[in-house]
Amino acid sequence: MYQYKRRNRQRDDQHLDRWLISYADYMTLMFALFVVLYAMALAREGSLEQLTRRLGDLFHAQHTVVAEPNPSDGIMQQASDDMLYGHGLKPEGGPDLVDGRSELVNFNKRHQGSALSNLEQEFNEALLELINSGFADIQRDEDWLVLTLSSSLLFASGSAAPSANLRAIIPSVAKVLASSDNYIRVRGYTDSSPINNEIFSSNWELSSARAAEVLEQMILQGVRPDLLAVEAFGANFPLSPNDTAQGRAENRRVDIAVSKWGKPEGTDEPLSDGQATDDNESSEPLPDYDEVQVIELPSGGIRITTRRESSEQGEPQP
């Protein structure tokens, strides 16, 4: 009997609820873990908001603040240009340009082509969507009808390769001009940002190449080649200041300028200003000299040529 009671007492003394201690420790550790994870999530969210705010301030500052140039950047750029091209690069230069876009050179001013008002109306109908979206503009005065097309619509940046937009727009332009005999100038313009890549060394070349590409596309669409001419103005005659991105975008353009003067039917070559068509005057070219002639100019210089001037028609050939 004693042994039975002792055995039962020992069994009663065992702590069967000891597992609660381990369970409580486990729950405490899990609670601590989730607290740490929650704290890390809050910290990450705060860092993300701060990063987003800083990036927003940075992009906003790019539109409002012009950073001062770093002198070392110019040195590195110059060194890079020297390594690639040597010292053969020359800066853009030349005499000051005079705005002669309104002047007619080598045009016959005796025959007027299609009415500019009619052409303007046809352009407005054919290019209505482009005009409303701001990619095209039409201006007309007494002598010229000028259709302005944004270069960003026609070409990629720094390129004169025709885009799909160019090939889609020019047929509508050519359809208006194909039936007219007005003289047409295709004028290329750029912004003031310098360009110097493996294809174009200056904005002059870029503006000329873009205008020539538009001219070629117009010829392919049926515009008479004898009415066309290319003019390149580079960064000159901007429409807006070049100190903003919007202004530079407006200055990168191609103008298709249509003159009120046209080419008379049956005329092989346009007549220059004031050139007379006297029937008594011979239209055949004068024969060239057999030998090279050295001609002294009034300014003190000389000209070496074999071509006989028209003023020498009556002089005997030496």
CSV table of C-alpha atoms in Angstrom, one decimal:
chain,number,residue,atom,x,y,z
A,1,MET,CA,0.0,0.0,0.0
A,2,TYR,CA,2.8,2.4,0.9
A,3,GLN,CA,4.6,1.8,-2.4
A,4,TYR,CA,1.3,2.4,-4.4
A,5,LYS,CA,0.8,5.7,-2.6
A,6,ARG,CA,4.4,6.8,-3.2
A,7,ARG,CA,4.2,5.9,-6.9
A,8,ASN,CA,0.9,7.9,-7.2
A,9,ARG,CA,2.4,10.9,-5.4
A,10,GLN,CA,5.4,11.0,-7.7
A,11,ARG,CA,3.1,10.9,-10.7
A,12,ASP,CA,1.1,13.8,-9.3
A,13,ASP,CA,4.2,15.8,-8.7
A,14,GLN,CA,5.1,15.9,-12.5
A,15,HIS,CA,4.4,19.3,-14.1
A,16,LEU,CA,2.3,18.5,-17.2
A,17,ASP,CA,1.8,22.2,-18.1
A,18,ARG,CA,5.5,22.8,-18.6
A,19,TRP,CA,4.9,23.0,-22.4
A,20,LEU,CA,3.2,26.4,-21.8
A,21,ILE,CA,6.6,27.9,-21.1
A,22,SER,CA,8.0,26.8,-24.4
A,23,TYR,CA,4.9,28.0,-26.2
A,24,ALA,CA,5.1,31.4,-24.5
A,25,ASP,CA,8.7,31.7,-25.5
A,26,TYR,CA,7.9,30.8,-29.1
A,27,MET,CA,5.0,33.4,-29.3
A,28,THR,CA,7.3,36.0,-27.7
A,29,LEU,CA,9.9,35.4,-30.4
A,30,MET,CA,7.4,35.5,-33.2
A,31,PHE,CA,5.9,38.7,-31.9
A,32,ALA,CA,9.4,40.3,-31.7
A,33,LEU,CA,10.1,39.1,-35.3
A,34,PHE,CA,6.9,40.7,-36.7
A,35,VAL,CA,7.6,43.9,-34.8
A,36,VAL,CA,11.1,44.0,-36.4
A,37,LEU,CA,9.6,43.3,-39.9
A,38,TYR,CA,7.0,46.0,-39.4
A,39,ALA,CA,9.6,48.5,-38.4
A,40,MET,CA,11.7,47.7,-41.4
A,41,ALA,CA,8.7,48.1,-43.7
A,42,LEU,CA,7.9,51.5,-42.2
A,43,ALA,CA,11.6,52.5,-42.6
A,44,ARG,CA,11.6,51.4,-46.3
A,45,GLU,CA,8.4,53.2,-47.0
A,46,GLY,CA,9.8,56.4,-45.6
A,47,SER,CA,13.0,56.0,-47.6
A,48,LEU,CA,11.0,55.4,-50.7
A,49,GLU,CA,8.9,58.6,-50.2
A,50,GLN,CA,12.1,60.6,-49.5
A,51,LEU,CA,13.7,59.2,-52.6
A,52,THR,CA,10.7,60.0,-54.7
A,53,ARG,CA,10.6,63.5,-53.4
A,54,ARG,CA,14.3,64.0,-54.1
A,55,LEU,CA,14.0,62.7,-57.6
A,56,GLY,CA,11.0,65.0,-58.2
A,57,ASP,CA,12.9,68.0,-57.0
A,58,LEU,CA,15.8,67.0,-59.2
A,59,PHE,CA,13.7,66.8,-62.4
A,60,HIS,CA,12.0,70.0,-61.5
A,61,ALA,CA,15.3,71.7,-61.1
A,62,GLN,CA,16.4,70.6,-64.5
A,63,HIS,CA,13.7,72.7,-66.1
A,64,THR,CA,14.3,75.8,-63.9
A,65,VAL,CA,18.0,75.9,-63.1
A,66,VAL,CA,20.8,76.0,-65.6
A,67,ALA,CA,23.9,74.3,-64.1
A,68,GLU,CA,27.2,76.1,-64.4
A,69,PRO,CA,29.6,74.3,-66.8
A,70,ASN,CA,32.4,72.4,-65.3
A,71,PRO,CA,35.7,73.5,-66.8
A,72,SER,CA,37.0,69.9,-66.8
A,73,ASP,CA,34.1,68.8,-69.0
A,74,GLY,CA,35.2,71.1,-71.8
A,75,ILE,CA,38.8,69.8,-71.4
A,76,MET,CA,37.7,66.2,-71.6
A,77,GLN,CA,35.4,66.9,-74.6
A,78,GLN,CA,38.2,68.7,-76.4
A,79,ALA,CA,40.6,65.9,-75.7
A,80,SER,CA,38.0,63.4,-77.0
A,81,ASP,CA,37.5,65.3,-80.2
A,82,ASP,CA,41.2,65.6,-80.8
A,83,MET,CA,41.6,61.8,-80.4
A,84,LEU,CA,38.7,61.1,-82.8
A,85,TYR,CA,39.2,63.8,-85.5
A,86,GLY,CA,42.6,65.3,-84.9
A,87,HIS,CA,42.9,69.1,-85.3
A,88,GLY,CA,41.0,69.2,-88.5
A,89,LEU,CA,37.8,70.4,-86.9
A,90,LYS,CA,37.0,74.0,-87.4
A,91,PRO,CA,34.4,76.1,-85.6
A,92,GLU,CA,31.4,77.4,-87.5
A,93,GLY,CA,32.2,80.8,-88.9
A,94,GLY,CA,31.5,83.2,-91.7
A,95,PRO,CA,30.1,86.6,-92.4
A,96,ASP,CA,27.0,87.9,-90.7
A,97,LEU,CA,23.9,86.8,-92.6
A,98,VAL,CA,21.5,89.2,-94.1
A,99,ASP,CA,17.9,88.0,-94.1
A,100,GLY,CA,17.3,87.6,-97.9
A,101,ARG,CA,14.5,85.0,-97.6
A,102,SER,CA,12.0,87.4,-99.0
A,103,GLU,CA,14.1,88.3,-102.0
A,104,LEU,CA,13.8,86.5,-105.3
A,105,VAL,CA,17.1,85.5,-106.9
A,106,ASN,CA,17.2,84.1,-110.4
A,107,PHE,CA,13.4,84.1,-110.6
A,108,ASN,CA,11.3,85.4,-113.4
A,109,LYS,CA,9.2,88.2,-112.0
A,110,ARG,CA,7.0,88.5,-115.0
A,111,HIS,CA,4.7,85.5,-114.6
A,112,GLN,CA,2.6,84.9,-111.5
A,113,GLY,CA,1.9,81.3,-110.5
A,114,SER,CA,-1.1,79.9,-108.7
A,115,ALA,CA,-2.8,82.2,-106.2
A,116,LEU,CA,-1.3,81.9,-102.8
A,117,SER,CA,-4.7,82.2,-101.1
A,118,ASN,CA,-5.9,79.1,-103.0
A,119,LEU,CA,-2.8,77.1,-102.1
A,120,GLU,CA,-3.2,78.2,-98.5
A,121,GLN,CA,-6.7,76.9,-98.4
A,122,GLU,CA,-5.7,73.6,-99.9
A,123,PHE,CA,-2.9,73.2,-97.4
A,124,ASN,CA,-5.3,73.9,-94.5
A,125,GLU,CA,-7.6,71.2,-95.8
A,126,ALA,CA,-4.9,68.6,-96.5
A,127,LEU,CA,-2.9,69.2,-93.2
A,128,LEU,CA,-5.7,70.1,-90.8
A,129,GLU,CA,-4.7,67.5,-88.2
A,130,LEU,CA,-1.1,68.5,-88.2
A,131,ILE,CA,-1.9,72.2,-87.9
A,132,ASN,CA,-4.3,71.6,-85.0
A,133,SER,CA,-1.7,69.5,-83.2
A,134,GLY,CA,1.0,72.2,-83.6
A,135,PHE,CA,3.3,70.2,-85.8
A,136,ALA,CA,2.6,72.4,-88.8
A,137,ASP,CA,2.0,76.1,-89.4
A,138,ILE,CA,1.1,78.2,-92.4
A,139,GLN,CA,1.9,81.9,-92.9
A,140,ARG,CA,1.2,84.0,-95.9
A,141,ASP,CA,2.2,87.5,-96.9
A,142,GLU,CA,2.2,89.4,-100.2
A,143,ASP,CA,5.0,87.4,-101.8
A,144,TRP,CA,5.3,84.1,-100.0
A,145,LEU,CA,3.2,81.2,-98.6
A,146,VAL,CA,5.3,79.4,-96.0
A,147,LEU,CA,4.5,76.0,-94.7
A,148,THR,CA,6.5,75.2,-91.5
A,149,LEU,CA,7.0,71.6,-90.5
A,150,SER,CA,8.6,70.6,-87.2
A,151,SER,CA,11.8,68.7,-87.6
A,152,SER,CA,11.0,66.5,-84.6
A,153,LEU,CA,8.1,65.1,-86.7
A,154,LEU,CA,10.2,64.5,-89.8
A,155,PHE,CA,13.6,63.4,-88.6
A,156,ALA,CA,15.3,61.8,-85.6
A,157,SER,CA,17.5,63.9,-83.4
A,158,GLY,CA,20.8,64.8,-85.2
A,159,SER,CA,19.8,62.9,-88.3
A,160,ALA,CA,18.6,63.7,-91.8
A,161,ALA,CA,17.3,60.2,-92.6
A,162,PRO,CA,13.6,60.3,-93.6
A,163,SER,CA,11.1,59.0,-91.0
A,164,ALA,CA,7.8,57.3,-91.6
A,165,ASN,CA,6.1,60.5,-90.7
A,166,LEU,CA,8.0,62.4,-93.4
A,167,ARG,CA,7.0,59.8,-96.1
A,168,ALA,CA,3.4,60.1,-94.9
A,169,ILE,CA,3.2,63.9,-94.9
A,170,ILE,CA,5.0,64.8,-98.1
A,171,PRO,CA,2.4,63.2,-100.4
A,172,SER,CA,-0.2,65.5,-99.1
A,173,VAL,CA,2.1,68.5,-99.6
A,174,ALA,CA,3.1,67.4,-103.1
A,175,LYS,CA,-0.6,66.9,-104.1
A,176,VAL,CA,-1.2,70.6,-103.5
A,177,LEU,CA,1.9,71.8,-105.3
A,178,ALA,CA,2.1,69.3,-108.2
A,179,SER,CA,-0.3,71.2,-110.4
A,180,SER,CA,1.1,74.7,-109.7
A,181,ASP,CA,4.1,76.3,-111.5
A,182,ASN,CA,5.1,78.5,-108.5
A,183,TYR,CA,8.8,78.6,-107.5
A,184,ILE,CA,9.4,76.7,-104.3
A,185,ARG,CA,12.2,77.0,-101.7
A,186,VAL,CA,12.8,74.3,-99.1
A,187,ARG,CA,14.6,75.9,-96.2
A,188,GLY,CA,16.3,74.0,-93.3
A,189,TYR,CA,16.8,75.3,-89.8
A,190,THR,CA,18.2,74.0,-86.6
A,191,ASP,CA,18.5,75.2,-83.0
A,192,SER,CA,21.7,76.6,-81.5
A,193,SER,CA,22.9,73.3,-79.9
A,194,PRO,CA,26.2,72.4,-81.6
A,195,ILE,CA,26.5,69.2,-83.4
A,196,ASN,CA,29.7,67.3,-84.3
A,197,ASN,CA,29.2,63.6,-85.1
A,198,GLU,CA,30.5,61.2,-87.7
A,199,ILE,CA,28.0,62.5,-90.3
A,200,PHE,CA,27.5,66.2,-89.7
A,201,SER,CA,30.2,68.6,-88.5
A,202,SER,CA,27.9,71.6,-88.1
A,203,ASN,CA,24.3,72.8,-88.0
A,204,TRP,CA,24.8,74.1,-91.5
A,205,GLU,CA,25.3,70.6,-92.9
A,206,LEU,CA,22.4,69.2,-90.9
A,207,SER,CA,19.9,71.9,-92.0
A,208,SER,CA,21.1,71.5,-95.6
A,209,ALA,CA,20.8,67.7,-95.6
A,210,ARG,CA,17.3,67.9,-94.1
A,211,ALA,CA,16.0,70.4,-96.6
A,212,ALA,CA,17.5,68.3,-99.4
A,213,GLU,CA,15.8,65.2,-98.2
A,214,VAL,CA,12.4,67.0,-98.1
A,215,LEU,CA,13.1,68.2,-101.6
A,216,GLU,CA,13.9,64.7,-102.9
A,217,GLN,CA,10.7,63.3,-101.3
A,218,MET,CA,8.7,66.1,-103.0
A,219,ILE,CA,10.2,65.2,-106.4
A,220,LEU,CA,9.4,61.6,-105.9
A,221,GLN,CA,5.8,62.6,-105.3
A,222,GLY,CA,5.5,64.6,-108.5
A,223,VAL,CA,6.6,68.1,-107.8
A,224,ARG,CA,8.5,69.6,-110.7
A,225,PRO,CA,12.3,69.7,-110.0
A,226,ASP,CA,12.8,72.8,-112.1
A,227,LEU,CA,10.7,74.8,-109.6
A,228,LEU,CA,12.6,73.7,-106.5
A,229,ALA,CA,15.6,75.0,-104.6
A,230,VAL,CA,17.3,74.2,-101.3
A,231,GLU,CA,18.3,76.8,-98.7
A,232,ALA,CA,20.1,76.1,-95.4
A,233,PHE,CA,20.2,78.6,-92.5
A,234,GLY,CA,21.6,76.5,-89.7
A,235,ALA,CA,20.8,78.1,-86.3
A,236,ASN,CA,20.1,81.5,-87.8
A,237,PHE,CA,16.7,83.2,-87.8
A,238,PRO,CA,15.2,81.4,-84.8
A,239,LEU,CA,11.5,81.6,-84.1
A,240,SER,CA,12.0,81.5,-80.3
A,241,PRO,CA,14.9,81.9,-77.9
A,242,ASN,CA,17.1,78.9,-77.7
A,243,ASP,CA,17.4,79.0,-73.9
A,244,THR,CA,14.4,76.7,-73.3
A,245,ALA,CA,13.7,73.2,-74.6
A,246,GLN,CA,10.4,74.3,-76.1
A,247,GLY,CA,12.1,77.2,-77.9
A,248,ARG,CA,14.8,74.9,-79.4
A,249,ALA,CA,12.1,72.5,-80.5
A,250,GLU,CA,10.3,75.3,-82.4
A,251,ASN,CA,13.5,76.4,-84.1
A,252,ARG,CA,14.2,72.9,-85.5
A,253,ARG,CA,12.1,73.1,-88.6
A,254,VAL,CA,11.8,72.8,-92.3
A,255,ASP,CA,10.0,75.5,-94.3
A,256,ILE,CA,8.4,74.9,-97.7
A,257,ALA,CA,8.2,78.5,-99.1
A,258,VAL,CA,6.0,79.0,-102.2
A,259,SER,CA,6.6,82.2,-104.2
A,260,LYS,CA,3.8,84.1,-105.9
A,261,TRP,CA,6.0,84.1,-109.0
A,262,GLY,CA,5.9,81.1,-111.3
A,263,LYS,CA,7.9,79.7,-114.2
A,264,PRO,CA,6.5,80.6,-117.6
A,265,GLU,CA,5.4,77.7,-119.8
A,266,GLY,CA,8.1,76.8,-122.3
A,267,THR,CA,10.9,78.5,-120.4
A,268,ASP,CA,13.9,76.3,-119.9
A,269,GLU,CA,15.7,78.4,-117.3
A,270,PRO,CA,14.5,81.1,-114.9
A,271,LEU,CA,15.5,84.6,-115.7
A,272,SER,CA,17.4,86.7,-113.2
A,273,ASP,CA,16.2,90.0,-111.9
A,274,GLY,CA,16.1,92.6,-114.6
A,275,GLN,CA,17.3,90.2,-117.3
A,276,ALA,CA,16.0,91.3,-120.7
A,277,THR,CA,14.8,89.0,-123.4
A,278,ASP,CA,15.8,91.0,-126.4
A,279,ASP,CA,15.3,89.1,-129.6
A,280,ASN,CA,18.2,90.9,-131.2
A,281,GLU,CA,20.6,89.7,-128.6
A,282,SER,CA,22.1,86.3,-129.2
A,283,SER,CA,21.1,83.6,-126.7
A,284,GLU,CA,23.9,81.2,-127.7
A,285,PRO,CA,26.8,80.9,-125.2
A,286,LEU,CA,30.0,82.6,-126.1
A,287,PRO,CA,33.0,80.3,-127.0
A,288,ASP,CA,35.6,79.9,-124.3
A,289,TYR,CA,39.2,81.1,-124.8
A,290,ASP,CA,41.7,78.6,-126.0
A,291,GLU,CA,44.2,79.6,-123.3
A,292,VAL,CA,43.9,80.5,-119.7
A,293,GLN,CA,43.3,84.2,-119.1
A,294,VAL,CA,44.4,86.2,-116.1
A,295,ILE,CA,42.1,89.1,-115.5
A,296,GLU,CA,42.9,91.9,-113.1
A,297,LEU,CA,40.0,92.9,-110.9
A,298,PRO,CA,39.2,96.5,-109.9
A,299,SER,CA,39.8,95.5,-106.3
A,300,GLY,CA,43.4,94.6,-107.0
A,301,GLY,CA,42.9,90.8,-107.2
A,302,ILE,CA,43.1,88.6,-110.2
A,303,ARG,CA,40.8,86.0,-111.7
A,304,ILE,CA,42.0,83.0,-113.7
A,305,THR,CA,39.5,81.7,-116.2
A,306,THR,CA,38.9,80.4,-119.8
A,307,ARG,CA,35.3,81.6,-119.9
A,308,ARG,CA,34.5,84.6,-122.2
A,309,GLU,CA,32.2,87.2,-120.5
A,310,SER,CA,29.1,88.5,-122.3
A,311,SER,CA,30.6,92.0,-122.4
A,312,GLU,CA,33.4,90.6,-124.6
A,313,GLN,CA,31.0,89.4,-127.3
A,314,GLY,CA,32.1,91.9,-129.9
A,315,GLU,CA,35.8,91.6,-129.1
A,316,PRO,CA,37.9,89.5,-131.4
A,317,GLN,CA,39.2,86.2,-130.0
A,318,PRO,CA,42.9,86.4,-129.1
